[in-house]
mmCIF file with all atom_site columns, C-alpha atoms and ligand atoms in Angstrom:
data_model
loop_
_atom_site.group_PDB
_atom_site.id
_atom_site.type_symbol
_atom_site.label_atom_id
_atom_site.label_alt_id
_atom_site.label_comp_id
_atom_site.label_asym_id
_atom_site.label_entity_id
_atom_site.label_seq_id
_atom_site.pdbx_PDB_ins_code
_atom_site.Cartn_x
_atom_site.Cartn_y
_atom_site.Cartn_z
_atom_site.occupancy
_atom_site.B_iso_or_equiv
_atom_site.pdbx_formal_charge
_atom_site.auth_seq_id
_atom_site.auth_comp_id
_atom_site.auth_asym_id
_atom_site.auth_atom_id
_atom_site.pdbx_PDB_model_num
ATOM   1   C  CA  . UNK A 1 1   ? 29.793  43.714  2.709   1.00 0.00 ? 1460 UNK A CA  1
ATOM   2   C  CA  . UNK A 1 2   ? 29.504  44.016  -0.587  1.00 0.00 ? 1461 UNK A CA  1
ATOM   3   C  CA  . UNK A 1 3   ? 26.056  44.043  -2.328  1.00 0.00 ? 1462 UNK A CA  1
ATOM   4   C  CA  . UNK A 1 4   ? 26.777  40.990  -5.017  1.00 0.00 ? 1463 UNK A CA  1
ATOM   5   C  CA  . UNK A 1 5   ? 27.914  39.182  -1.572  1.00 0.00 ? 1464 UNK A CA  1
ATOM   6   C  CA  . UNK A 1 6   ? 24.112  39.372  -0.258  1.00 0.00 ? 1465 UNK A CA  1
ATOM   7   C  CA  . UNK A 1 7   ? 21.474  37.099  -1.327  1.00 0.00 ? 1466 UNK A CA  1
ATOM   8   C  CA  . UNK A 1 8   ? 18.043  38.505  -0.046  1.00 0.00 ? 1467 UNK A CA  1
ATOM   9   C  CA  . UNK A 1 9   ? 15.524  35.530  0.461   1.00 0.00 ? 1468 UNK A CA  1
ATOM   10  C  CA  . UNK A 1 10  ? 11.947  36.334  -0.080  1.00 0.00 ? 1469 UNK A CA  1
ATOM   11  C  CA  . UNK A 1 11  ? 11.270  32.765  0.912   1.00 0.00 ? 1470 UNK A CA  1
ATOM   12  C  CA  . UNK A 1 12  ? 12.170  32.889  4.723   1.00 0.00 ? 1471 UNK A CA  1
ATOM   13  C  CA  . UNK A 1 13  ? 13.131  37.001  4.639   1.00 0.00 ? 1472 UNK A CA  1
ATOM   14  C  CA  . UNK A 1 14  ? 16.379  36.577  5.863   1.00 0.00 ? 1473 UNK A CA  1
ATOM   15  C  CA  . UNK A 1 15  ? 19.545  38.039  4.620   1.00 0.00 ? 1474 UNK A CA  1
ATOM   16  C  CA  . UNK A 1 16  ? 22.818  36.133  3.542   1.00 0.00 ? 1475 UNK A CA  1
ATOM   17  C  CA  . UNK A 1 17  ? 26.516  36.603  3.372   1.00 0.00 ? 1476 UNK A CA  1
ATOM   18  C  CA  . UNK A 1 18  ? 29.573  34.799  3.654   1.00 0.00 ? 1477 UNK A CA  1
ATOM   19  C  CA  . UNK A 1 19  ? 29.914  35.709  7.184   1.00 0.00 ? 1478 UNK A CA  1
ATOM   20  C  CA  . UNK A 1 20  ? 26.388  33.525  8.557   1.00 0.00 ? 1479 UNK A CA  1
ATOM   21  C  CA  . UNK A 1 21  ? 26.947  30.384  5.506   1.00 0.00 ? 1480 UNK A CA  1
ATOM   22  C  CA  . UNK A 1 22  ? 28.126  27.351  6.154   1.00 0.00 ? 1481 UNK A CA  1
ATOM   23  C  CA  . UNK A 1 23  ? 31.230  25.831  4.006   1.00 0.00 ? 1482 UNK A CA  1
ATOM   24  C  CA  . UNK A 1 24  ? 30.475  22.278  1.945   1.00 0.00 ? 1483 UNK A CA  1
ATOM   25  C  CA  . UNK A 1 25  ? 32.327  20.112  -0.161  1.00 0.00 ? 1484 UNK A CA  1
ATOM   26  C  CA  . UNK A 1 26  ? 30.810  19.424  -3.680  1.00 0.00 ? 1485 UNK A CA  1
ATOM   27  C  CA  . UNK A 1 27  ? 29.863  15.782  -4.466  1.00 0.00 ? 1486 UNK A CA  1
ATOM   28  C  CA  . UNK A 1 28  ? 29.281  16.524  -8.229  1.00 0.00 ? 1487 UNK A CA  1
ATOM   29  C  CA  . UNK A 1 29  ? 31.565  14.978  -11.333 1.00 0.00 ? 1488 UNK A CA  1
ATOM   30  C  CA  . UNK A 1 30  ? 32.931  18.170  -12.353 1.00 0.00 ? 1489 UNK A CA  1
ATOM   31  C  CA  . UNK A 1 31  ? 33.268  20.060  -9.471  1.00 0.00 ? 1490 UNK A CA  1
ATOM   32  C  CA  . UNK A 1 32  ? 34.294  17.115  -7.090  1.00 0.00 ? 1491 UNK A CA  1
ATOM   33  C  CA  . UNK A 1 33  ? 35.728  18.399  -3.909  1.00 0.00 ? 1492 UNK A CA  1
ATOM   34  C  CA  . UNK A 1 34  ? 35.510  21.768  -4.245  1.00 0.00 ? 1493 UNK A CA  1
ATOM   35  C  CA  . UNK A 1 35  ? 34.118  23.651  -1.507  1.00 0.00 ? 1494 UNK A CA  1
ATOM   36  C  CA  . UNK A 1 36  ? 31.679  26.526  -1.418  1.00 0.00 ? 1495 UNK A CA  1
ATOM   37  C  CA  . UNK A 1 37  ? 29.225  28.624  1.094   1.00 0.00 ? 1496 UNK A CA  1
ATOM   38  C  CA  . UNK A 1 38  ? 25.973  28.105  0.794   1.00 0.00 ? 1497 UNK A CA  1
ATOM   39  C  CA  . UNK A 1 39  ? 23.421  29.646  3.156   1.00 0.00 ? 1498 UNK A CA  1
ATOM   40  C  CA  . UNK A 1 40  ? 22.570  27.291  6.207   1.00 0.00 ? 1499 UNK A CA  1
ATOM   41  C  CA  . UNK A 1 41  ? 19.397  27.125  5.353   1.00 0.00 ? 1500 UNK A CA  1
ATOM   42  C  CA  . UNK A 1 42  ? 20.058  25.420  2.304   1.00 0.00 ? 1501 UNK A CA  1
ATOM   43  C  CA  . UNK A 1 43  ? 18.316  22.333  1.227   1.00 0.00 ? 1502 UNK A CA  1
ATOM   44  C  CA  . UNK A 1 44  ? 19.385  20.418  -2.204  1.00 0.00 ? 1503 UNK A CA  1
ATOM   45  C  CA  . UNK A 1 45  ? 15.298  19.154  -1.950  1.00 0.00 ? 1504 UNK A CA  1
ATOM   46  C  CA  . UNK A 1 46  ? 13.487  22.402  -1.098  1.00 0.00 ? 1505 UNK A CA  1
ATOM   47  C  CA  . UNK A 1 47  ? 13.119  24.395  -4.562  1.00 0.00 ? 1506 UNK A CA  1
ATOM   48  C  CA  . UNK A 1 48  ? 12.263  27.297  -1.977  1.00 0.00 ? 1507 UNK A CA  1
ATOM   49  C  CA  . UNK A 1 49  ? 15.444  26.900  0.092   1.00 0.00 ? 1508 UNK A CA  1
ATOM   50  C  CA  . UNK A 1 50  ? 17.677  30.239  0.319   1.00 0.00 ? 1509 UNK A CA  1
ATOM   51  C  CA  . UNK A 1 51  ? 20.204  29.998  -2.645  1.00 0.00 ? 1510 UNK A CA  1
ATOM   52  C  CA  . UNK A 1 52  ? 23.464  31.733  -1.662  1.00 0.00 ? 1511 UNK A CA  1
ATOM   53  C  CA  . UNK A 1 53  ? 26.331  30.101  -3.293  1.00 0.00 ? 1512 UNK A CA  1
ATOM   54  C  CA  . UNK A 1 54  ? 29.876  31.100  -3.651  1.00 0.00 ? 1513 UNK A CA  1
ATOM   55  C  CA  . UNK A 1 55  ? 32.724  28.625  -4.386  1.00 0.00 ? 1514 UNK A CA  1
ATOM   56  C  CA  . UNK A 1 56  ? 35.609  29.005  -1.613  1.00 0.00 ? 1515 UNK A CA  1
ATOM   57  C  CA  . UNK A 1 57  ? 38.517  27.310  -3.541  1.00 0.00 ? 1516 UNK A CA  1
ATOM   58  C  CA  . UNK A 1 58  ? 39.327  28.007  -7.537  1.00 0.00 ? 1517 UNK A CA  1
ATOM   59  C  CA  . UNK A 1 59  ? 39.711  24.728  -8.773  1.00 0.00 ? 1518 UNK A CA  1
ATOM   60  C  CA  . UNK A 1 60  ? 39.865  20.994  -7.722  1.00 0.00 ? 1519 UNK A CA  1
ATOM   61  C  CA  . UNK A 1 61  ? 43.514  21.315  -5.738  1.00 0.00 ? 1520 UNK A CA  1
ATOM   62  C  CA  . UNK A 1 62  ? 45.350  17.943  -6.971  1.00 0.00 ? 1521 UNK A CA  1
ATOM   63  C  CA  . UNK A 1 63  ? 44.794  15.416  -10.187 1.00 0.00 ? 1522 UNK A CA  1
ATOM   64  C  CA  . UNK A 1 64  ? 44.595  12.591  -7.975  1.00 0.00 ? 1523 UNK A CA  1
ATOM   65  C  CA  . UNK A 1 65  ? 41.536  14.154  -6.323  1.00 0.00 ? 1524 UNK A CA  1
ATOM   66  C  CA  . UNK A 1 66  ? 40.248  14.512  -9.934  1.00 0.00 ? 1525 UNK A CA  1
ATOM   67  C  CA  . UNK A 1 67  ? 40.811  11.193  -10.996 1.00 0.00 ? 1526 UNK A CA  1
ATOM   68  C  CA  . UNK A 1 68  ? 39.168  9.637   -8.172  1.00 0.00 ? 1527 UNK A CA  1
ATOM   69  C  CA  . UNK A 1 69  ? 35.945  12.196  -8.269  1.00 0.00 ? 1528 UNK A CA  1
ATOM   70  C  CA  . UNK A 1 70  ? 34.241  9.475   -10.960 1.00 0.00 ? 1529 UNK A CA  1
ATOM   71  C  CA  . UNK A 1 71  ? 35.125  6.456   -8.830  1.00 0.00 ? 1530 UNK A CA  1
ATOM   72  C  CA  . UNK A 1 72  ? 33.698  8.214   -5.899  1.00 0.00 ? 1531 UNK A CA  1
ATOM   73  C  CA  . UNK A 1 73  ? 30.552  9.627   -7.525  1.00 0.00 ? 1532 UNK A CA  1
ATOM   74  C  CA  . UNK A 1 74  ? 29.945  6.126   -8.943  1.00 0.00 ? 1533 UNK A CA  1
ATOM   75  C  CA  . UNK A 1 75  ? 29.760  4.301   -5.944  1.00 0.00 ? 1534 UNK A CA  1
ATOM   76  C  CA  . UNK A 1 76  ? 27.774  7.442   -4.351  1.00 0.00 ? 1535 UNK A CA  1
ATOM   77  C  CA  . UNK A 1 77  ? 25.755  6.695   -7.088  1.00 0.00 ? 1536 UNK A CA  1
ATOM   78  C  CA  . UNK A 1 78  ? 25.148  3.074   -6.380  1.00 0.00 ? 1537 UNK A CA  1
ATOM   79  C  CA  . UNK A 1 79  ? 24.469  3.844   -2.471  1.00 0.00 ? 1538 UNK A CA  1
ATOM   80  C  CA  . UNK A 1 80  ? 21.984  6.555   -3.330  1.00 0.00 ? 1539 UNK A CA  1
ATOM   81  C  CA  . UNK A 1 81  ? 20.003  3.730   -5.721  1.00 0.00 ? 1540 UNK A CA  1
ATOM   82  C  CA  . UNK A 1 82  ? 20.176  1.060   -3.103  1.00 0.00 ? 1541 UNK A CA  1
ATOM   83  C  CA  . UNK A 1 83  ? 18.967  3.731   -0.745  1.00 0.00 ? 1542 UNK A CA  1
ATOM   84  C  CA  . UNK A 1 84  ? 15.881  4.667   -2.789  1.00 0.00 ? 1543 UNK A CA  1
ATOM   85  C  CA  . UNK A 1 85  ? 15.136  0.808   -3.359  1.00 0.00 ? 1544 UNK A CA  1
ATOM   86  C  CA  . UNK A 1 86  ? 15.510  0.392   0.494   1.00 0.00 ? 1545 UNK A CA  1
ATOM   87  C  CA  . UNK A 1 87  ? 13.159  2.944   1.041   1.00 0.00 ? 1546 UNK A CA  1
ATOM   88  C  CA  . UNK A 1 88  ? 10.685  1.282   -1.673  1.00 0.00 ? 1547 UNK A CA  1
ATOM   89  C  CA  . UNK A 1 89  ? 10.949  -1.975  -0.558  1.00 0.00 ? 1548 UNK A CA  1
ATOM   90  C  CA  . UNK A 1 90  ? 10.300  -0.319  3.181   1.00 0.00 ? 1549 UNK A CA  1
ATOM   91  C  CA  . UNK A 1 91  ? 6.816   1.694   1.786   1.00 0.00 ? 1550 UNK A CA  1
ATOM   92  C  CA  . UNK A 1 92  ? 5.646   -1.890  0.203   1.00 0.00 ? 1551 UNK A CA  1
ATOM   93  C  CA  . UNK A 1 93  ? 6.438   -3.192  3.327   1.00 0.00 ? 1552 UNK A CA  1
ATOM   94  C  CA  . UNK A 1 94  ? 4.330   -0.645  5.290   1.00 0.00 ? 1553 UNK A CA  1
ATOM   95  C  CA  . UNK A 1 95  ? 1.646   -0.967  2.628   1.00 0.00 ? 1554 UNK A CA  1
ATOM   96  C  CA  . UNK A 1 96  ? 1.408   -4.610  3.230   1.00 0.00 ? 1555 UNK A CA  1
ATOM   97  C  CA  . UNK A 1 97  ? 1.584   -4.218  6.980   1.00 0.00 ? 1556 UNK A CA  1
ATOM   98  C  CA  . UNK A 1 98  ? -1.533  -1.272  7.023   1.00 0.00 ? 1557 UNK A CA  1
ATOM   99  C  CA  . UNK A 1 99  ? -3.302  -3.959  4.634   1.00 0.00 ? 1558 UNK A CA  1
ATOM   100 C  CA  . UNK A 1 100 ? -2.933  -6.756  7.069   1.00 0.00 ? 1559 UNK A CA  1
ATOM   101 C  CA  . UNK A 1 101 ? -4.503  -4.348  10.002  1.00 0.00 ? 1560 UNK A CA  1
ATOM   102 C  CA  . UNK A 1 102 ? -7.005  -3.341  7.959   1.00 0.00 ? 1561 UNK A CA  1
ATOM   103 C  CA  . UNK A 1 103 ? -8.058  -6.906  7.390   1.00 0.00 ? 1562 UNK A CA  1
ATOM   104 C  CA  . UNK A 1 104 ? -7.493  -7.424  10.884  1.00 0.00 ? 1563 UNK A CA  1
ATOM   105 C  CA  . UNK A 1 105 ? -9.637  -4.443  12.365  1.00 0.00 ? 1564 UNK A CA  1
ATOM   106 C  CA  . UNK A 1 106 ? -12.514 -6.042  9.764   1.00 0.00 ? 1565 UNK A CA  1
ATOM   107 C  CA  . UNK A 1 107 ? -12.620 -9.819  10.833  1.00 0.00 ? 1566 UNK A CA  1
ATOM   108 C  CA  . UNK A 1 108 ? -12.608 -8.464  14.445  1.00 0.00 ? 1567 UNK A CA  1
ATOM   109 C  CA  . UNK A 1 109 ? -15.402 -6.560  13.782  1.00 0.00 ? 1568 UNK A CA  1
ATOM   110 C  CA  . UNK A 1 110 ? -17.255 -9.480  11.908  1.00 0.00 ? 1569 UNK A CA  1
ATOM   111 C  CA  . UNK A 1 111 ? -16.358 -11.469 14.461  1.00 0.00 ? 1570 UNK A CA  1
ATOM   112 C  CA  . UNK A 1 112 ? -18.038 -8.973  17.509  1.00 0.00 ? 1571 UNK A CA  1
ATOM   113 C  CA  . UNK A 1 113 ? -21.235 -8.849  15.490  1.00 0.00 ? 1572 UNK A CA  1
ATOM   114 C  CA  . UNK A 1 114 ? -20.910 -12.671 15.264  1.00 0.00 ? 1573 UNK A CA  1
ATOM   115 C  CA  . UNK A 1 115 ? -20.619 -12.571 19.101  1.00 0.00 ? 1574 UNK A CA  1
ATOM   116 C  CA  . UNK A 1 116 ? -23.900 -10.468 19.682  1.00 0.00 ? 1575 UNK A CA  1
ATOM   117 C  CA  . UNK A 1 117 ? -25.876 -11.967 17.256  1.00 0.00 ? 1576 UNK A CA  1
ATOM   118 C  CA  . UNK A 1 118 ? -25.168 -15.447 19.073  1.00 0.00 ? 1577 UNK A CA  1
ATOM   119 C  CA  . UNK A 1 119 ? -25.650 -13.682 22.276  1.00 0.00 ? 1578 UNK A CA  1
ATOM   120 C  CA  . UNK A 1 120 ? -28.515 -12.547 20.707  1.00 0.00 ? 1579 UNK A CA  1
ATOM   121 C  CA  . UNK A 1 121 ? -29.790 -15.818 19.525  1.00 0.00 ? 1580 UNK A CA  1
ATOM   122 C  CA  . UNK A 1 122 ? -28.914 -17.836 22.689  1.00 0.00 ? 1581 UNK A CA  1
ATOM   123 C  CA  . UNK A 1 123 ? -31.188 -15.168 25.078  1.00 0.00 ? 1582 UNK A CA  1
ATOM   124 C  CA  . UNK A 1 124 ? -34.129 -15.518 22.483  1.00 0.00 ? 1583 UNK A CA  1
ATOM   125 C  CA  . UNK A 1 125 ? -33.596 -19.568 23.103  1.00 0.00 ? 1584 UNK A CA  1
ATOM   126 C  CA  . UNK A 1 126 ? -33.466 -19.237 26.980  1.00 0.00 ? 1585 UNK A CA  1
ATOM   127 C  CA  . UNK A 1 127 ? -36.577 -16.914 26.477  1.00 0.00 ? 1586 UNK A CA  1
ATOM   128 C  CA  . UNK A 1 128 ? -38.257 -19.964 24.381  1.00 0.00 ? 1587 UNK A CA  1
ATOM   129 C  CA  . UNK A 1 129 ? -37.152 -22.607 26.904  1.00 0.00 ? 1588 UNK A CA  1
ATOM   130 C  CA  . UNK A 1 130 ? -38.830 -20.892 29.587  1.00 0.00 ? 1589 UNK A CA  1
ATOM   131 C  CA  . UNK A 1 131 ? -41.499 -19.649 27.881  1.00 0.00 ? 1590 UNK A CA  1
ATOM   132 C  CA  . UNK A 1 132 ? -41.908 -23.432 26.941  1.00 0.00 ? 1591 UNK A CA  1
ATOM   133 C  CA  . UNK A 1 133 ? -41.040 -24.983 30.816  1.00 0.00 ? 1592 UNK A CA  1
ATOM   134 C  CA  . UNK A 1 134 ? -44.050 -22.137 31.557  1.00 0.00 ? 1593 UNK A CA  1
ATOM   135 C  CA  . UNK A 1 135 ? -46.692 -23.706 29.179  1.00 0.00 ? 1594 UNK A CA  1
ATOM   136 C  CA  . UNK A 1 136 ? -45.963 -27.315 30.259  1.00 0.00 ? 1595 UNK A CA  1
ATOM   137 C  CA  . UNK A 1 137 ? -46.422 -26.388 33.615  1.00 0.00 ? 1596 UNK A CA  1
ATOM   138 C  CA  . UNK A 1 138 ? -49.484 -24.760 32.768  1.00 0.00 ? 1597 UNK A CA  1
ATOM   139 C  CA  . UNK A 1 139 ? -50.518 -27.423 30.627  1.00 0.00 ? 1598 UNK A CA  1
ATOM   140 C  CA  . UNK A 1 140 ? -50.358 -29.930 33.526  1.00 0.00 ? 1599 UNK A CA  1
ATOM   141 C  CA  . UNK A 1 141 ? -51.877 -27.965 36.365  1.00 0.00 ? 1600 UNK A CA  1
ATOM   142 C  CA  . UNK A 1 142 ? -54.842 -27.810 33.980  1.00 0.00 ? 1601 UNK A CA  1
ATOM   143 C  CA  . UNK A 1 143 ? -55.147 -31.141 33.484  1.00 0.00 ? 1602 UNK A CA  1
ATOM   144 C  CA  . UNK A 1 144 ? -54.543 -31.926 36.692  1.00 0.00 ? 1603 UNK A CA  1
ATOM   145 C  CA  . UNK A 1 145 ? -57.378 -29.322 37.607  1.00 0.00 ? 1604 UNK A CA  1
ATOM   146 C  CA  . UNK A 1 146 ? -59.609 -30.325 35.075  1.00 0.00 ? 1605 UNK A CA  1
ATOM   147 C  CA  . UNK A 1 147 ? -59.478 -34.016 36.267  1.00 0.00 ? 1606 UNK A CA  1
ATOM   148 C  CA  . UNK A 1 148 ? -59.929 -33.113 39.607  1.00 0.00 ? 1607 UNK A CA  1
ATOM   149 C  CA  . UNK A 1 149 ? -62.953 -31.089 38.754  1.00 0.00 ? 1608 UNK A CA  1
ATOM   150 C  CA  . UNK A 1 150 ? -63.829 -33.973 36.617  1.00 0.00 ? 1609 UNK A CA  1
ATOM   151 C  CA  . UNK A 1 151 ? -63.904 -36.085 39.032  1.00 0.00 ? 1610 UNK A CA  1
ATOM   152 C  CA  . UNK A 1 152 ? -65.891 -34.025 41.656  1.00 0.00 ? 1611 UNK A CA  1
ATOM   153 C  CA  . UNK A 1 153 ? -68.307 -33.496 38.511  1.00 0.00 ? 1612 UNK A CA  1
ATOM   154 C  CA  . UNK A 1 154 ? -68.534 -37.392 38.286  1.00 0.00 ? 1613 UNK A CA  1
ATOM   155 C  CA  . UNK A 1 155 ? -68.919 -37.878 41.483  1.00 0.00 ? 1614 UNK A CA  1
ATOM   156 C  CA  . UNK A 1 156 ? -71.529 -34.911 42.238  1.00 0.00 ? 1615 UNK A CA  1
ATOM   157 C  CA  . UNK A 1 157 ? -73.238 -36.853 38.958  1.00 0.00 ? 1616 UNK A CA  1
ATOM   158 C  CA  . UNK A 1 158 ? -73.321 -40.259 40.334  1.00 0.00 ? 1617 UNK A CA  1
ATOM   159 C  CA  . UNK A 1 159 ? -75.229 -39.169 43.735  1.00 0.00 ? 1618 UNK A CA  1
ATOM   160 C  CA  . UNK A 1 160 ? -78.370 -39.162 44.031  1.00 0.00 ? 1619 UNK A CA  1
HETATM 161 ZN ZN1 . LIG B 2 .   ? 20.320  32.098  2.976   1.00 0.00 ? 2057 LIG B ZN1 1
#
């Protein structure tokens, strides 16, 4: 193991060399189809990932491959763009869904508050009705009593 074939990654603390790397194929325009060794922890989207890298092939093996590479890359780029557009549309759809769910939650809360307010109002109305009935009954009882006592008084007054 030569010194130049080792790569120490300070981000995750592992040693890399050709033996524990993966063989990948380049999809870039000027190196299209060339194979290379790179760290198994390598990621194109992560700058902190291990950068161990070494070409396996010395050059693109055939002229046909070199001619086809731009066509394949153009298609690859179109597909990547389509994926980006689809992801953006998906994000927008998620945002719309989240907004709709929030509106639904607010509406449900308002509905629950209105339901509670209606129950309180109905309860008050029942209590007022009962109070009115009780007052009415008391009034009638008082009226009857006052009428009877009034009759008694009148009778008593009529007696000699
Ligand atoms: Zn590595």
